[in-house]
Coordinates of C-alpha atoms in Angstrom, one line a residue:
M1 CA -50.4 66.7 -16.4
E2 CA -53.0 64.5 -17.2
I3 CA -53.4 61.3 -18.7
D4 CA -56.4 59.3 -19.4
G5 CA -58.3 61.2 -17.1
G6 CA -56.1 60.9 -14.4
V7 CA -52.8 63.2 -13.1
V8 CA -49.6 62.4 -12.9
L9 CA -47.4 62.1 -9.4
A10 CA -44.4 60.9 -10.4
T11 CA -42.6 58.7 -12.5
E12 CA -39.8 56.1 -11.6
R13 CA -37.3 54.3 -13.8
Y14 CA -35.0 51.2 -13.5
G15 CA -31.9 52.2 -15.7
N16 CA -32.8 51.8 -19.0
A17 CA -35.1 49.1 -18.7
E18 CA -38.2 50.2 -17.8
S19 CA -40.3 53.7 -16.8
W20 CA -43.6 53.9 -14.8
K21 CA -45.8 56.5 -13.5
Y22 CA -48.0 57.1 -11.1
L23 CA -51.3 58.5 -11.4
A24 CA -53.5 59.9 -9.3
K25 CA -57.1 58.7 -10.6
D26 CA -60.7 58.8 -8.8
G27 CA -58.8 59.0 -5.6
L28 CA -56.6 56.0 -5.8
M29 CA -53.2 56.1 -7.1
E30 CA -52.3 53.9 -9.8
R31 CA -48.9 52.6 -11.1
R32 CA -48.6 52.4 -15.1
R33 CA -45.8 51.3 -17.2
E34 CA -45.2 54.2 -19.9
G35 CA -45.7 52.3 -23.3
G36 CA -48.5 50.1 -21.5
Q37 CA -46.5 47.0 -22.9
G38 CA -45.0 43.8 -21.4
E39 CA -44.5 42.8 -17.7
S40 CA -41.9 44.1 -15.2
R41 CA -38.4 43.1 -15.3
G42 CA -39.3 40.8 -12.3
N43 CA -41.7 39.4 -14.0
S44 CA -40.7 38.7 -17.3
I45 CA -38.6 35.3 -18.4
V46 CA -35.6 38.0 -19.8
G47 CA -36.2 40.1 -17.0
V48 CA -35.4 36.8 -14.9
F49 CA -32.7 35.9 -16.7
K50 CA -31.0 38.9 -17.0
S51 CA -31.4 39.6 -12.9
V52 CA -29.5 36.5 -12.4
F53 CA -26.9 35.7 -14.5
L54 CA -25.8 39.6 -15.5
P55 CA -24.9 42.6 -13.1
Q56 CA -27.3 44.7 -11.9
G57 CA -27.7 48.0 -13.9
Y58 CA -26.5 46.4 -16.9
P59 CA -25.5 47.3 -19.7
E60 CA -25.2 51.3 -17.6
S61 CA -22.9 49.2 -14.8
V62 CA -20.3 47.7 -17.3
S63 CA -18.4 48.9 -20.1
D64 CA -19.3 48.8 -24.0
D65 CA -17.2 45.7 -24.7
Y66 CA -18.9 43.3 -21.8
L67 CA -21.5 41.4 -23.8
Q68 CA -19.3 40.7 -26.7
Y69 CA -16.6 39.2 -24.3
Q70 CA -19.0 37.3 -22.4
F71 CA -20.1 36.0 -25.6
W72 CA -17.2 35.0 -26.4
D73 CA -16.1 34.0 -23.4
T74 CA -19.0 31.4 -23.0
V75 CA -18.0 30.1 -26.2
Q76 CA -14.4 28.7 -25.1
A77 CA -15.6 27.8 -21.4
F78 CA -18.1 25.4 -23.1
S79 CA -15.6 23.8 -25.7
S80 CA -13.1 23.9 -23.2
S81 CA -15.5 21.4 -20.8
L82 CA -15.9 19.4 -23.5
S83 CA -11.9 19.2 -24.3
G84 CA -11.4 18.4 -20.1
T85 CA -13.6 15.8 -20.7
L86 CA -12.0 14.1 -23.3
A87 CA -8.6 14.6 -21.3
T88 CA -9.9 13.3 -17.8
Q89 CA -11.4 10.1 -19.2
A90 CA -8.0 9.7 -21.2
S91 CA -5.6 9.8 -17.8
L92 CA -8.6 7.8 -15.7
R93 CA -7.7 4.7 -18.7
G94 CA -4.0 6.0 -18.1
V95 CA -3.5 4.8 -14.9
G96 CA -6.0 1.0 -15.1
V97 CA -9.3 2.2 -14.1
G98 CA -10.8 -0.7 -14.4
N99 CA -11.5 -2.5 -17.9
Q100 CA -11.4 -0.8 -20.9
E101 CA -14.9 -1.7 -22.3
A102 CA -17.1 -0.9 -19.4
T103 CA -15.6 1.0 -16.1
V104 CA -13.4 3.7 -18.1
A105 CA -16.7 5.2 -19.3
A106 CA -18.1 5.2 -15.7
A107 CA -15.5 6.4 -13.8
T108 CA -15.4 9.4 -15.7
I109 CA -18.6 10.2 -15.5
T110 CA -18.1 9.8 -11.5
W111 CA -15.9 11.8 -11.7
L112 CA -17.7 14.4 -13.4
L113 CA -20.7 14.1 -10.8
R114 CA -18.3 14.6 -8.0
G115 CA -20.3 12.3 -5.4
G116 CA -23.4 12.1 -7.7
T117 CA -25.7 8.9 -8.1
L118 CA -23.4 5.7 -8.7
I119 CA -23.6 4.1 -11.8
Q120 CA -25.2 0.4 -11.5
N121 CA -24.4 -2.6 -13.2
H122 CA -20.6 -1.4 -13.0
N123 CA -17.9 -3.0 -10.8
I124 CA -17.7 0.1 -8.4
T125 CA -14.9 -1.8 -6.3
E126 CA -12.2 -1.7 -9.3
I127 CA -13.1 2.3 -9.9
I128 CA -12.6 3.2 -6.3
H129 CA -9.3 0.8 -6.7
G130 CA -8.7 2.8 -9.7
L131 CA -8.7 6.2 -8.0
C132 CA -6.6 5.1 -5.4
I133 CA -3.9 4.2 -7.9
L134 CA -4.7 7.7 -9.3
Q135 CA -4.1 9.5 -5.9
T136 CA -1.0 7.6 -4.4
N137 CA 1.0 7.3 -8.2
V138 CA -0.3 10.6 -10.3
F139 CA -1.8 12.9 -7.8
F140 CA 0.6 13.6 -5.1
P141 CA 3.7 14.6 -7.8
T142 CA 1.5 16.1 -9.9
D143 CA 0.3 18.6 -7.2
G144 CA 3.5 19.0 -5.9
T145 CA 5.5 20.5 -9.0
G146 CA 2.2 21.9 -9.8
M147 CA 2.3 24.0 -6.8
L148 CA 5.8 24.8 -7.4
G149 CA 4.7 26.0 -10.8
R150 CA 2.0 28.3 -9.2
I151 CA 4.8 30.1 -7.3
L152 CA 7.7 30.3 -9.3
F153 CA 5.2 31.6 -12.5
A154 CA 3.3 34.3 -10.1
W155 CA 6.9 35.5 -8.8
Q156 CA 8.6 35.6 -12.5
K157 CA 5.3 37.2 -14.2
G158 CA 2.9 38.7 -11.6
T159 CA 3.5 42.1 -12.8
K160 CA 2.9 41.4 -16.7
L161 CA -0.3 40.0 -16.0
D162 CA -2.2 43.6 -15.2
S163 CA 0.0 45.0 -17.8
E164 CA -0.5 42.6 -20.8
A165 CA -3.8 41.0 -19.7
K166 CA -4.7 40.1 -23.2
K167 CA -1.8 38.7 -24.1
W168 CA -1.5 36.2 -20.9
R169 CA -5.5 35.3 -21.4
L170 CA -4.8 34.1 -24.5
F171 CA -1.7 32.2 -23.5
A172 CA -3.1 30.8 -20.5
D173 CA -6.0 29.0 -22.6
F174 CA -3.3 27.9 -25.3
L175 CA -1.4 26.6 -22.5
N176 CA -4.5 24.9 -21.2
D177 CA -5.1 23.3 -24.2
I178 CA -1.2 21.6 -24.6
A179 CA -1.6 20.3 -21.1
M180 CA -5.3 18.3 -21.5
F181 CA -3.7 17.2 -25.2
L182 CA -0.5 16.0 -23.2
E183 CA -3.2 14.3 -21.0
I184 CA -4.9 12.5 -24.0
L185 CA -1.6 11.1 -24.8
A186 CA -0.5 10.2 -21.7
P187 CA -2.2 6.3 -21.8
Y188 CA 0.0 5.3 -25.2
F189 CA 3.1 6.1 -23.6
P190 CA 2.7 4.3 -20.1
A191 CA 6.5 4.4 -19.2
C192 CA 6.1 8.1 -19.2
F193 CA 2.8 8.4 -18.0
T194 CA 3.8 10.1 -14.7
M195 CA 6.1 12.5 -16.4
I196 CA 3.9 13.6 -18.9
V197 CA 0.5 14.0 -16.3
C198 CA 3.0 16.0 -14.1
T199 CA 4.0 18.3 -16.9
A200 CA 0.6 18.9 -17.7
G201 CA 0.0 19.7 -14.0
V202 CA 2.4 22.4 -14.2
F203 CA 1.0 23.8 -17.6
K204 CA -2.1 23.9 -15.7
S205 CA -1.2 25.8 -12.9
I206 CA 0.5 28.2 -14.5
V207 CA -2.8 28.4 -16.3
G208 CA -4.3 28.7 -12.9
V209 CA -2.4 31.7 -11.8
A210 CA -2.6 33.4 -15.5
G211 CA -6.2 33.0 -16.0
G212 CA -7.5 34.1 -12.8
A213 CA -5.3 37.3 -12.2
T214 CA -6.2 38.2 -16.1
R215 CA -9.9 37.7 -15.2
A216 CA -9.3 39.8 -12.3
A217 CA -7.9 42.6 -14.6
L218 CA -10.7 42.0 -16.9
T219 CA -13.2 42.6 -14.4
V220 CA -11.5 45.8 -13.0
H221 CA -12.1 47.3 -16.9
Q222 CA -15.6 46.4 -16.9
A223 CA -16.9 47.4 -13.6
R224 CA -18.1 50.9 -14.6
R225 CA -19.7 51.6 -10.6
D226 CA -17.4 49.9 -8.8
N227 CA -19.2 46.8 -8.7
M228 CA -16.2 44.2 -9.1
A229 CA -18.1 41.8 -6.8
D230 CA -21.2 41.2 -8.9
I231 CA -19.6 41.5 -12.3
S232 CA -16.9 38.6 -10.8
A233 CA -20.3 36.5 -9.0
K234 CA -22.4 36.7 -11.9
D235 CA -19.5 35.8 -14.4
G236 CA -19.2 32.9 -11.9
S237 CA -22.8 32.1 -12.7
Q238 CA -22.4 32.2 -16.4
E239 CA -19.4 29.7 -16.2
T240 CA -21.3 27.6 -13.8
L241 CA -24.3 27.4 -16.6
V242 CA -21.9 26.8 -19.2
N243 CA -20.3 24.0 -17.3
L244 CA -23.3 22.2 -16.5
A245 CA -24.6 22.7 -20.1
G246 CA -21.5 21.3 -21.1
L247 CA -21.7 18.3 -18.2
L248 CA -25.1 17.3 -20.6
V249 CA -23.0 17.0 -23.3
S250 CA -20.5 15.0 -22.1
L251 CA -22.7 12.3 -20.4
I252 CA -23.6 11.7 -24.0
L253 CA -20.4 12.1 -25.7
I254 CA -18.4 9.4 -22.8
P255 CA -20.0 6.4 -24.3
L256 CA -19.0 7.5 -28.4
V257 CA -15.2 8.0 -27.6
T258 CA -14.6 4.9 -25.2
D259 CA -11.8 3.2 -26.8
N260 CA -11.9 4.9 -29.9
P261 CA -8.6 7.1 -30.1
I262 CA -9.4 8.3 -33.6
L263 CA -12.5 9.9 -32.5
T264 CA -10.8 11.0 -29.2
L265 CA -8.4 13.0 -30.8
S266 CA -10.5 14.4 -33.9
L267 CA -13.3 16.2 -31.1
F268 CA -10.6 17.2 -29.3
F269 CA -8.8 18.9 -32.4
L270 CA -12.0 20.4 -33.0
F271 CA -13.2 21.6 -29.3
T272 CA -10.0 23.1 -29.4
I273 CA -9.6 24.9 -32.6
L274 CA -13.1 26.4 -31.4
H275 CA -11.5 27.5 -28.1
L276 CA -8.8 29.2 -29.5
F277 CA -10.8 30.8 -31.9
A278 CA -13.5 32.2 -29.2
N279 CA -10.6 33.1 -27.3
Y280 CA -9.5 35.2 -29.4
K281 CA -12.5 36.8 -30.7
A282 CA -12.7 37.5 -26.7
V283 CA -9.8 39.5 -25.9
R284 CA -10.1 41.3 -29.5
S285 CA -13.5 42.3 -28.3
V286 CA -11.6 43.6 -24.8
V287 CA -11.6 48.0 -25.5
M288 CA -9.4 49.3 -22.6
E289 CA -8.8 53.1 -22.3
T290 CA -5.9 52.7 -20.1
F291 CA -2.2 52.8 -21.6
N292 CA -0.1 50.0 -21.4
E293 CA 3.5 49.8 -23.1
A294 CA 1.8 48.2 -26.4
R295 CA -1.2 51.0 -26.9
F296 CA 1.0 53.6 -25.5
S297 CA 3.1 53.1 -28.2
I298 CA 0.8 52.4 -31.0
V299 CA -0.7 55.6 -29.9
L300 CA 2.6 57.7 -29.7
Q301 CA 4.2 56.5 -32.9
Q302 CA 0.9 57.2 -34.5
Y303 CA 0.8 60.9 -33.0
L304 CA 4.0 61.5 -34.1
R305 CA 3.7 60.5 -37.6
D306 CA 0.9 62.7 -38.9
K307 CA -0.1 64.0 -35.2
Q308 CA -3.3 61.8 -35.4
I309 CA -4.7 60.7 -31.5
L310 CA -5.9 57.2 -32.4
S311 CA -9.0 56.3 -30.0
P312 CA -9.3 53.6 -27.5
L313 CA -10.9 51.2 -30.0
E314 CA -8.7 51.6 -33.2
A315 CA -5.6 51.2 -30.6
N316 CA -7.1 48.1 -28.9
Q317 CA -7.6 47.1 -32.6
R318 CA -4.1 47.3 -33.7
E319 CA -2.6 46.1 -30.2
P320 CA -0.9 42.6 -30.6
V321 CA -2.2 39.9 -28.5
F322 CA 0.3 36.9 -29.0
M323 CA 3.8 36.6 -27.1
E324 CA 6.2 38.4 -29.4
F325 CA 10.1 36.7 -28.7
R326 CA 11.3 39.0 -31.3
K327 CA 11.3 42.7 -29.4
T328 CA 13.2 45.5 -30.7
V329 CA 14.2 47.6 -27.6
P330 CA 13.4 46.7 -24.7
I331 CA 11.7 49.2 -22.0
K332 CA 12.5 49.1 -18.6
L333 CA 10.9 51.3 -16.1
G334 CA 11.7 52.2 -12.7
V335 CA 15.2 50.4 -12.5
R336 CA 18.0 51.0 -10.3
L337 CA 20.5 54.1 -10.7
H338 CA 23.3 52.1 -11.8
E339 CA 21.1 50.5 -14.4
V340 CA 21.6 54.0 -16.5
V341 CA 24.5 55.7 -15.1
Q342 CA 27.8 54.1 -13.6
S343 CA 30.0 57.4 -13.0
P344 CA 29.5 61.0 -12.5
D345 CA 29.8 62.0 -16.0
E346 CA 27.3 59.8 -17.4
L347 CA 24.9 61.3 -14.5
N348 CA 25.8 64.9 -15.6
L349 CA 24.7 63.5 -19.2
A350 CA 21.9 62.2 -17.9
L351 CA 20.8 65.6 -16.0
K352 CA 21.7 67.2 -19.3
K353 CA 18.1 69.7 -20.1
N354 CA 16.6 67.8 -17.7
N355 CA 14.4 69.2 -15.4
M356 CA 12.0 66.1 -14.6
P357 CA 11.8 64.1 -11.8
Y358 CA 13.1 61.2 -13.5
L359 CA 16.3 60.1 -15.5
L360 CA 17.0 57.9 -18.5
G361 CA 19.7 56.2 -20.0
V362 CA 20.6 53.4 -22.8
K363 CA 22.2 50.4 -21.2
N364 CA 22.9 47.1 -22.4
G365 CA 20.7 47.4 -25.3
S366 CA 17.6 48.3 -23.1
V367 CA 16.3 52.3 -22.6
C368 CA 16.4 52.5 -18.9
V369 CA 14.3 55.1 -16.9
C370 CA 15.1 56.2 -13.2
L371 CA 11.5 57.5 -11.5
G372 CA 12.0 60.3 -8.9
P373 CA 9.9 59.7 -5.6
E374 CA 7.8 62.9 -6.4
A375 CA 6.6 61.8 -9.9
S376 CA 3.1 62.2 -11.0
V377 CA 1.2 59.9 -13.1
Q378 CA 1.8 62.6 -16.1
D379 CA 5.2 62.4 -15.2
E380 CA 5.2 58.5 -15.6
I381 CA 3.7 59.2 -19.2
R382 CA 5.9 62.1 -20.3
A383 CA 8.8 59.5 -19.5
M384 CA 7.3 56.8 -21.2
C385 CA 7.1 59.2 -24.2
Q386 CA 11.0 59.8 -23.9
A387 CA 11.5 55.8 -23.9
V388 CA 9.2 54.6 -26.9
W389 CA 10.8 57.5 -28.7
L390 CA 14.5 56.6 -27.7
S391 CA 13.2 52.3 -28.3
S392 CA 12.2 53.1 -31.9
M393 CA 15.0 55.4 -32.9
L394 CA 17.9 52.4 -31.5
S395 CA 15.4 49.9 -33.6
H396 CA 16.7 51.7 -37.1
T397 CA 20.5 51.8 -35.7
A398 CA 22.9 49.3 -36.9
S399 CA 24.4 47.5 -33.9
R400 CA 23.6 48.2 -30.2
E401 CA 27.2 47.6 -29.1
P402 CA 28.4 49.4 -26.1
T403 CA 31.3 51.3 -27.9
T404 CA 32.4 54.4 -26.9
K405 CA 31.3 56.4 -29.6
Q406 CA 28.1 55.0 -29.9
Q407 CA 27.2 55.7 -25.9
Q408 CA 27.8 59.5 -26.6
S409 CA 25.4 59.2 -29.5
H410 CA 23.2 57.5 -27.0
W411 CA 23.4 60.6 -24.4
E412 CA 23.0 63.0 -27.6
M413 CA 19.9 61.4 -28.5
V414 CA 18.7 61.1 -24.7
S415 CA 19.5 64.8 -24.4
E416 CA 17.3 65.6 -27.7
S417 CA 14.3 63.3 -27.0
Y418 CA 14.0 66.2 -23.3
T419 CA 14.0 69.0 -26.2
L420 CA 11.4 67.1 -28.0
L421 CA 8.8 66.3 -25.7
D422 CA 8.7 70.0 -24.7
T423 CA 7.7 70.8 -27.8
V424 CA 4.9 67.6 -28.2
F425 CA 4.1 66.6 -24.6
N426 CA 1.1 69.0 -23.8
P427 CA -0.5 68.5 -27.3
F428 CA 0.1 65.1 -26.9
I429 CA -1.6 64.4 -23.6
K430 CA -4.3 67.0 -24.1
G431 CA -5.2 65.3 -27.0
V432 CA -5.5 61.6 -25.8
E433 CA -7.7 62.9 -22.8
A434 CA -10.1 64.3 -25.7
A435 CA -9.8 60.6 -27.6
G436 CA -11.4 58.8 -24.3
W437 CA -8.2 57.9 -22.7
D438 CA -7.7 57.6 -19.0
I439 CA -4.4 59.4 -18.0
K440 CA -5.5 59.3 -14.2
R441 CA -3.8 55.8 -14.2
T442 CA -1.6 53.5 -16.3
L443 CA -1.1 50.0 -16.8
L444 CA 2.9 50.4 -17.5
D445 CA 5.0 48.3 -15.9
W446 CA 7.2 50.3 -13.1
D447 CA 9.0 48.5 -10.6
E448 CA 9.5 50.2 -7.4
W449 CA 12.8 51.7 -7.5
R450 CA 13.3 55.3 -7.0
V451 CA 15.8 58.0 -7.1
Q452 CA 16.6 61.2 -5.8
C453 CA 19.7 63.0 -7.3
K454 CA 21.5 65.7 -5.1
I455 CA 22.9 67.6 -8.1
K456 CA 21.2 69.9 -10.0
S457 CA 20.4 69.3 -14.0
N458 CA 22.4 71.8 -16.3

């Protein structure tokens, strides 16, 4: 093939960003960009920016929702940085750093710069003395309660951070704003200062665990080429750039808000509203293709109503992202056998019409599922189908009190669920796979108990 008197020897491209041709012309090999416009990715300003702040191979190497999520995440990080500056200044004032006219602002700037150029014309001795007071009287109890809070929160909620990453991400940022608000209020209640900042410290420790863990879960979702480390590193670069911008704005903001509590609170609430709005938009933009309990329930109930399979985008748009304190009938996955059956007769009822590697039952107002050791991911999805159907049916009953008559009715519903799934499961699982859902793995919150029955089903 000839172009402009030269023969095309080879072509090359950098992802979908640019394409080049190698031409043989007058005994020489010439490299020419297709379209003949612009510079190479490595030389253009936009290309350098992409190389520094975006994962290699963008946009093919990340999920489709990456750019929208990162935009809103950048907005929330910037507003949070400014809110943090106001909280930092209030904390320094509360522990008695210097005098109100000069050294509160200077100490805040010094804290932000972390060892940068010393601020001239201020009493550095007073700043150091104030920071010593801060360390001995506040940081020790705050750090201690914070450490304990991190351990307890990770113990109680660690497994939920994968399956409900959106909810906990939004919750973490909301709790972070509460913590900063407490720090701003603390100086105005000197008698309770230590208690208030310790409470804020516990909140921030929970934020650290929940925020870091859910960000890791979202990174797993965004990675399309097993490039989680690259995405995480570039996210860190983006965050550093945002924090630098926040620092520059903070240096202008600090002198304006010093000794002006009305302006401080007004700006804090403004930044907080922006922060929460940006966080909501960020988690709303995430489209996960794996099932958690909420997304699965939405898709299954829609299918049972009208045989329509929702796409990942449609289901994610309907998924609740706020914590729900009113729950219909909870579902417990991977429980011990005695949480499902408590007698040989109940075991026989649980095995009725059941040839699957799991058992279901209704106990204490919850749908409980025992999983067998040989159960596959598809078996887990099928068990979840039955559990969601049972939960939905029980939500419409008048009472969940464990009377003998109701227990018998519950076992009849369990038996009916096996019959129902024999009819609807295969079309359903084929439909969700065709709609773009990933059924090779799930984010369902299974515990580790596995039960192997020694008697046959009837």
